[in-house]
Coordinates of N, CA and C in Angstrom, one line a residue:
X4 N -0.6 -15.3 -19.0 CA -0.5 -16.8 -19.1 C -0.6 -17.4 -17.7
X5 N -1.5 -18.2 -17.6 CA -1.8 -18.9 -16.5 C -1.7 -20.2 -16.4
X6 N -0.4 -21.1 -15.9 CA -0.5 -22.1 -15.6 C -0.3 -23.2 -14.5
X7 N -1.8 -22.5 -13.9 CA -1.9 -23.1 -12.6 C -3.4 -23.7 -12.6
X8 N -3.7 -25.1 -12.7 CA -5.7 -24.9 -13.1 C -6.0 -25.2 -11.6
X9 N -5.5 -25.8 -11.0 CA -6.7 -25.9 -9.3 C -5.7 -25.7 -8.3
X10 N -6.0 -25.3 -7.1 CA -5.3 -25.0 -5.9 C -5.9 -26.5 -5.1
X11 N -5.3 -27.2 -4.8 CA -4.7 -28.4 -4.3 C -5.3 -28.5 -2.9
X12 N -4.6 -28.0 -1.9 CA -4.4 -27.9 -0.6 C -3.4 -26.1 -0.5
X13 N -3.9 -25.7 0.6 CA -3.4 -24.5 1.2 C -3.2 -24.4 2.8
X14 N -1.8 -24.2 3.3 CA -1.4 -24.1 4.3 C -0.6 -22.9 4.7
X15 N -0.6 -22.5 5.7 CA 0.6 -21.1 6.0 C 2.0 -21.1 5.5
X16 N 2.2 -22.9 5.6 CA 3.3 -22.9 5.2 C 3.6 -23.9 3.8
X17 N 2.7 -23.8 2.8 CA 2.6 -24.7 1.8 C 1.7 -24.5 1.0
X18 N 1.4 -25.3 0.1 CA 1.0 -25.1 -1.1 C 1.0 -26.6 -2.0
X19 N -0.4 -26.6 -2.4 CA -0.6 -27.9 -3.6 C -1.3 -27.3 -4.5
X20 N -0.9 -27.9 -6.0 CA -1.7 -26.9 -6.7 C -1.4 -27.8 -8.3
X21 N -1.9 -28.2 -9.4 CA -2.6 -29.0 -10.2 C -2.3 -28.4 -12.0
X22 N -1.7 -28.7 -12.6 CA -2.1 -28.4 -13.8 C -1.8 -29.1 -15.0
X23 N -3.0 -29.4 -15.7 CA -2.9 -30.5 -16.6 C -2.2 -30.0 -18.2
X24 N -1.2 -29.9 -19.1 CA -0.5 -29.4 -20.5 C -1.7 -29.8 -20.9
X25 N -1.9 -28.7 -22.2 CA -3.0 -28.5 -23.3 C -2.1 -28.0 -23.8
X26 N -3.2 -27.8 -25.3 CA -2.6 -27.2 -26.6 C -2.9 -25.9 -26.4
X27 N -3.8 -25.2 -25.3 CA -3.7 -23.8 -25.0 C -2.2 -23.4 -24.6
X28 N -1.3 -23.9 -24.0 CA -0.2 -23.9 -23.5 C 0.3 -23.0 -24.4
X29 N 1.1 -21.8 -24.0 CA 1.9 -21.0 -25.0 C 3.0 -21.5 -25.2
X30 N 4.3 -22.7 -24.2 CA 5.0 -23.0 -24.5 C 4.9 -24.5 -25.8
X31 N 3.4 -24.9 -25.7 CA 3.6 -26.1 -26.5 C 3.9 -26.6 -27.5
X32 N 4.6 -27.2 -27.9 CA 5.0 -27.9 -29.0 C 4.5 -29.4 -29.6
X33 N 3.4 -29.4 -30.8 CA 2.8 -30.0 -31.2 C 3.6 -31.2 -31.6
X34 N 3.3 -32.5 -31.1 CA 4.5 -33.8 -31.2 C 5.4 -33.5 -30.5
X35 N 5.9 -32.9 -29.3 CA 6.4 -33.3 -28.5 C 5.7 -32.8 -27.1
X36 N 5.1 -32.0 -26.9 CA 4.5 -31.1 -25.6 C 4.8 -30.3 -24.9
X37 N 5.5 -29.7 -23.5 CA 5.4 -28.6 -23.2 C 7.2 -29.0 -22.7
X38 N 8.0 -28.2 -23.0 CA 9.5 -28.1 -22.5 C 9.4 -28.5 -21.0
X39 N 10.7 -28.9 -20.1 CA 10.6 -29.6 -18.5 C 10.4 -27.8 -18.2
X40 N 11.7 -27.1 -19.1 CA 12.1 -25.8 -18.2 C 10.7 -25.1 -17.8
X41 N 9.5 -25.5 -18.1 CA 8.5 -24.2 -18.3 C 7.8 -24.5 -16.9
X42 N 8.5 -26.0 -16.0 CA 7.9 -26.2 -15.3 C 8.3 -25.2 -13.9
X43 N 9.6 -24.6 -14.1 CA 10.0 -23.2 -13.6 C 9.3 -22.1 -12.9
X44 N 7.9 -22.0 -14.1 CA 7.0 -20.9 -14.4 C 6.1 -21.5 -13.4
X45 N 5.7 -22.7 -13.9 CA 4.8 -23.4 -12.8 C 5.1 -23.3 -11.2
X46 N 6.5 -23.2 -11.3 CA 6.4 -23.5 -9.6 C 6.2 -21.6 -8.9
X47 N 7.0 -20.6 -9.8 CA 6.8 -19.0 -9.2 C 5.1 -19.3 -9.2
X48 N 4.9 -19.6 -10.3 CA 3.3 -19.3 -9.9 C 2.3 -19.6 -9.4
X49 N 2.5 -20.8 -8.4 CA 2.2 -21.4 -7.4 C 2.8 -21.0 -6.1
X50 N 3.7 -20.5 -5.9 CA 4.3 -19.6 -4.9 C 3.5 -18.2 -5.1
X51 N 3.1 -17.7 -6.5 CA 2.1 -16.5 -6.0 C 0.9 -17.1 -5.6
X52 N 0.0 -18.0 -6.1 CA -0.9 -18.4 -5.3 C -0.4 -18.7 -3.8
X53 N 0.0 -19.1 -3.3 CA 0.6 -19.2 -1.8 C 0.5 -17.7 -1.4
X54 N 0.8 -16.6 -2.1 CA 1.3 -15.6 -1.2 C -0.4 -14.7 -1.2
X55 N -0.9 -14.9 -2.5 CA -2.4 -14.1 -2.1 C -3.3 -15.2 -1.5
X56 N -3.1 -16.1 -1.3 CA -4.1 -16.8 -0.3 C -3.7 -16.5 0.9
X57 N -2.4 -16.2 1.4 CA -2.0 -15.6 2.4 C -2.4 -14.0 2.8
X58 N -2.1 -13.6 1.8 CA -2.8 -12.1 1.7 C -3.9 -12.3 1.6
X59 N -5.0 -12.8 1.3 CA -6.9 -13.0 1.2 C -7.1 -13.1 2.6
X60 N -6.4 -14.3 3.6 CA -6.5 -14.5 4.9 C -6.1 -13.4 5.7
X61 N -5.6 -12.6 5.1 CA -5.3 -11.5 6.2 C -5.8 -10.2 5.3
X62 N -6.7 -10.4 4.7 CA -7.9 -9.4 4.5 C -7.0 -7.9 3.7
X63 N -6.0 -8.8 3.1 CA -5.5 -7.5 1.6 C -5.6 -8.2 0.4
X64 N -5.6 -7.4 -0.4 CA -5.9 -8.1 -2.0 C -4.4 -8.7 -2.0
X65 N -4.5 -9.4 -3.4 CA -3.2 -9.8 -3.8 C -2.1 -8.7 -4.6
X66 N -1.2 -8.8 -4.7 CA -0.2 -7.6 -4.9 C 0.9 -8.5 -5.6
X67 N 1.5 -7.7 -6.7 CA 2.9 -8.5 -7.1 C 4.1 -8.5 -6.2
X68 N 5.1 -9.7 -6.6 CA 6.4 -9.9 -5.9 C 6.8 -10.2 -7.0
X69 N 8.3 -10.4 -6.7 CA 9.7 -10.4 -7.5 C 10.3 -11.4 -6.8
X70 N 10.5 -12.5 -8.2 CA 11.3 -13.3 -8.3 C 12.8 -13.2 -8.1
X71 N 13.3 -13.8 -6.9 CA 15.3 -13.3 -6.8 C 15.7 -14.1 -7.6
X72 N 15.6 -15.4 -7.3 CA 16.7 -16.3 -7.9 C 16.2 -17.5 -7.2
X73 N 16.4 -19.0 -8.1 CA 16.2 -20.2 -7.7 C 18.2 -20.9 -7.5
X74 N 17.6 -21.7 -6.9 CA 19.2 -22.9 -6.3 C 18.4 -24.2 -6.8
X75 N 19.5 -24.9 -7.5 CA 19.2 -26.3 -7.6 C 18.4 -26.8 -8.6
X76 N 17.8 -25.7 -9.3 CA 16.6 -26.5 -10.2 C 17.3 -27.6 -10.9
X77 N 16.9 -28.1 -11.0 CA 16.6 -29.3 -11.8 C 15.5 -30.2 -12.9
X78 N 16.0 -30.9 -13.5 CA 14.1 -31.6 -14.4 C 14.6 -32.8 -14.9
X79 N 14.4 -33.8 -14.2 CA 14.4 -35.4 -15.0 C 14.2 -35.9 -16.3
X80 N 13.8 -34.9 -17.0 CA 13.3 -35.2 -18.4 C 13.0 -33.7 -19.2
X81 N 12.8 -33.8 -20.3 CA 13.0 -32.5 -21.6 C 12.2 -32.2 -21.4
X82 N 10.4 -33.1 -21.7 CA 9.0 -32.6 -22.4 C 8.2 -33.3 -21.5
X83 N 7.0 -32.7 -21.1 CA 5.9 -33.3 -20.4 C 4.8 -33.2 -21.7
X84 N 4.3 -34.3 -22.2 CA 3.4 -34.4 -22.9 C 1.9 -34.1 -22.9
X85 N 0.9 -34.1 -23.6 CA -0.2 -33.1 -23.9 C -0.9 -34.5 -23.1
X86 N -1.8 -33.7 -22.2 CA -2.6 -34.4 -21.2 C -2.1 -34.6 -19.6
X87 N -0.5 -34.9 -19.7 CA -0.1 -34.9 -18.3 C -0.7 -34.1 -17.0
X88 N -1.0 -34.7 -16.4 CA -1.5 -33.7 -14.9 C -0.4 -33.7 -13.8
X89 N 0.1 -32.5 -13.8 CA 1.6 -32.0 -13.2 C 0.8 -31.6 -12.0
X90 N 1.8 -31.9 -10.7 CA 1.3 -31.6 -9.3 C 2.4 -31.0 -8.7
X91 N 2.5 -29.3 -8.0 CA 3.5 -28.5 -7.9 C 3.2 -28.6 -6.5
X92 N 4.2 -28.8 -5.6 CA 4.1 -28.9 -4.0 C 5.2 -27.8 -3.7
X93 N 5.1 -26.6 -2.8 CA 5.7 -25.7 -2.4 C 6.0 -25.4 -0.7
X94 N 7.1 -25.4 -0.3 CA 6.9 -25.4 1.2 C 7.7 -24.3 1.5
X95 N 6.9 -23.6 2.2 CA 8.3 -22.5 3.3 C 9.4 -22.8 3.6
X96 N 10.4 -22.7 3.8 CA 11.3 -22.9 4.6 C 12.1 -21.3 4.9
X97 N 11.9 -20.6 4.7 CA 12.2 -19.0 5.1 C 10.8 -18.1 4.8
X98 N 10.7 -17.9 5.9 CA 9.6 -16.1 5.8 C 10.4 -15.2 6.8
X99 N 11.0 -14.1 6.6 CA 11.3 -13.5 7.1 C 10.7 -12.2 6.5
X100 N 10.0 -11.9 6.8 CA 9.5 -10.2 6.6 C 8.9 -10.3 5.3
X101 N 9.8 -9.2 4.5 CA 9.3 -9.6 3.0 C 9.8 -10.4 2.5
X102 N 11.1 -11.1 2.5 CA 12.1 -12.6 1.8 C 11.2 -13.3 2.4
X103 N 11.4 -14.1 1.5 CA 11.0 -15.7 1.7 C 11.3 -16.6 0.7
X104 N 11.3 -17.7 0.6 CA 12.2 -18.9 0.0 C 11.2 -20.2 0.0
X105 N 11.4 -21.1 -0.9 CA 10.3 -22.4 -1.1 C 11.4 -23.2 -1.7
X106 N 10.7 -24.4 -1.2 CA 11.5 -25.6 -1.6 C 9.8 -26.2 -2.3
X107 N 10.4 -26.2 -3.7 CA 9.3 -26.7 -4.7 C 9.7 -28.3 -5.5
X108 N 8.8 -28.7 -5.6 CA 8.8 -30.0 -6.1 C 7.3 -30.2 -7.4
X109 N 8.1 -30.5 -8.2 CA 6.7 -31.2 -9.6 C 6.8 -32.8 -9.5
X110 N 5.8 -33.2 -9.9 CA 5.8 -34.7 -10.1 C 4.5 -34.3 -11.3
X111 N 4.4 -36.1 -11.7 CA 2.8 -36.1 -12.3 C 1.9 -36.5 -11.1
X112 N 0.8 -36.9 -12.0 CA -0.2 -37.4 -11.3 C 0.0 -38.6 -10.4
X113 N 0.9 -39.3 -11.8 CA 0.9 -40.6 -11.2 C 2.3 -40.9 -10.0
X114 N 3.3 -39.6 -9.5 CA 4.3 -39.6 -8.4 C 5.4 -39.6 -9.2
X115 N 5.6 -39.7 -10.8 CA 6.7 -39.3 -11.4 C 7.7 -37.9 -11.0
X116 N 8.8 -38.0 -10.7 CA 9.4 -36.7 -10.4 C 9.7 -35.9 -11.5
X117 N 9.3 -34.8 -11.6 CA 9.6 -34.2 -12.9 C 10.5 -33.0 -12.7
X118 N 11.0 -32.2 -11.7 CA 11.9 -31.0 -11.6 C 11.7 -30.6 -9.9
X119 N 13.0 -30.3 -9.3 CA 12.5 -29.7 -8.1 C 13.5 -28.2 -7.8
X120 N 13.2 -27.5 -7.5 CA 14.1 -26.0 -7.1 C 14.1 -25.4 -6.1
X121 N 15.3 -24.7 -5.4 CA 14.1 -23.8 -4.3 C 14.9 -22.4 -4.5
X122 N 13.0 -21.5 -4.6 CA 13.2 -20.5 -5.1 C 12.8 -19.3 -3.8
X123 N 13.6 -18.1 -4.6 CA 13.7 -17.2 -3.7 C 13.1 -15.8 -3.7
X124 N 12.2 -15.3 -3.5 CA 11.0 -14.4 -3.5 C 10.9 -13.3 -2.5
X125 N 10.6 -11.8 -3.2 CA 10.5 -10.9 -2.4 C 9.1 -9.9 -2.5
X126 N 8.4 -9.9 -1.4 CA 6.8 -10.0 -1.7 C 6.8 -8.7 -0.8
X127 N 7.3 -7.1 -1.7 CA 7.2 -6.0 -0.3 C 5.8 -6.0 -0.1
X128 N 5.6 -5.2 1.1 CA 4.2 -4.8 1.9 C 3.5 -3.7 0.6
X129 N 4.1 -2.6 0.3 CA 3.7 -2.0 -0.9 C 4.3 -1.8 -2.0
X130 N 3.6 -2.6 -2.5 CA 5.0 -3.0 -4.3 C 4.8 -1.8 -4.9
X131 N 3.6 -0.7 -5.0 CA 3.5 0.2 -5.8 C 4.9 1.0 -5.2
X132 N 4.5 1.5 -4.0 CA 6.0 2.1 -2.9 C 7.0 1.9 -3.2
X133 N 7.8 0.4 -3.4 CA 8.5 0.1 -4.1 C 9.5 0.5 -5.0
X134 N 8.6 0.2 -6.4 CA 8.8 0.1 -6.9 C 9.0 2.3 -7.5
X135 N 7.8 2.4 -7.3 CA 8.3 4.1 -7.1 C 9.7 5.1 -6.7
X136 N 10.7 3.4 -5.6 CA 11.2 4.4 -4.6 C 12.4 4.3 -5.7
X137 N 12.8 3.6 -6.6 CA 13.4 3.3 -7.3 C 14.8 2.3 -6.8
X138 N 14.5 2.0 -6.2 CA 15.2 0.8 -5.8 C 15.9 -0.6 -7.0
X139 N 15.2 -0.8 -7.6 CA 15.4 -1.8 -8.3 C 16.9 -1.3 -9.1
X140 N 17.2 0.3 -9.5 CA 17.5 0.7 -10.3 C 19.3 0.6 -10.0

């Protein structure tokens, strides 16, 4: 499930990135449109775009990370309606090795605030490694 349609702007330390609710939406709900919470999903997933554009730039493929935990989320409203063009803005404020942390913000098109959170992400150097070492467990 992909709900990220254009990459915006890209910075080392940031991220703009675009996506308009359809009825392809798996979260959608026909007469009312897509739940605020799903804008959640929207923002990790714009934080992985951030992390393989950063990885493309430095000449590795992209690789999965793991979501820790968000602070603060929030959402102004229940439902964003079918057609809305939602605009996810992501900023660093921690990279430290493999942690790192974003202060994310949604609006619409039109500068409506729609949810902001800041979320906390751990992007190791070799996730297969990892995840093998059994760490998670």
């Amino acid at each position: 499930m992909l709900i990220v349609d254009e990459l915006v702007e890209w910075a080392a330390d940031k991220l703009t990135s675009r996506y308009t609710v359809s009825t392809d939406n798996l979260f959608y709900v026909p007469g009312r449109g897509m739940p605020a919470y799903v804008v959640f999903e929207i923002m990790a997933q714009s934080i992985s775009v951030h992390d393989g554009m950063e990885r493309r730039q430095s000449g590795h493929p992209p690789q999965i990370g793991f979501l820790l935990g968000a602070r603060r989320f929030t959402a102004q409203r229940d439902w964003i309606q079918l057609g809305e063009t939602l605009v996810t803005k992501v900023d660093a404020i921690i990279n430290e090795g493999e942690l790192r942390a974003f202060n994310c913000k949604v609006t619409t098109d039109a500068g409506e605030d729609i949810a902001q959170a800041e979320i906390k992400v751990f992007r190791p150097d070799d996730p297969q490694a990892f995840l093998a070492s059994g760490e998670l467990t």
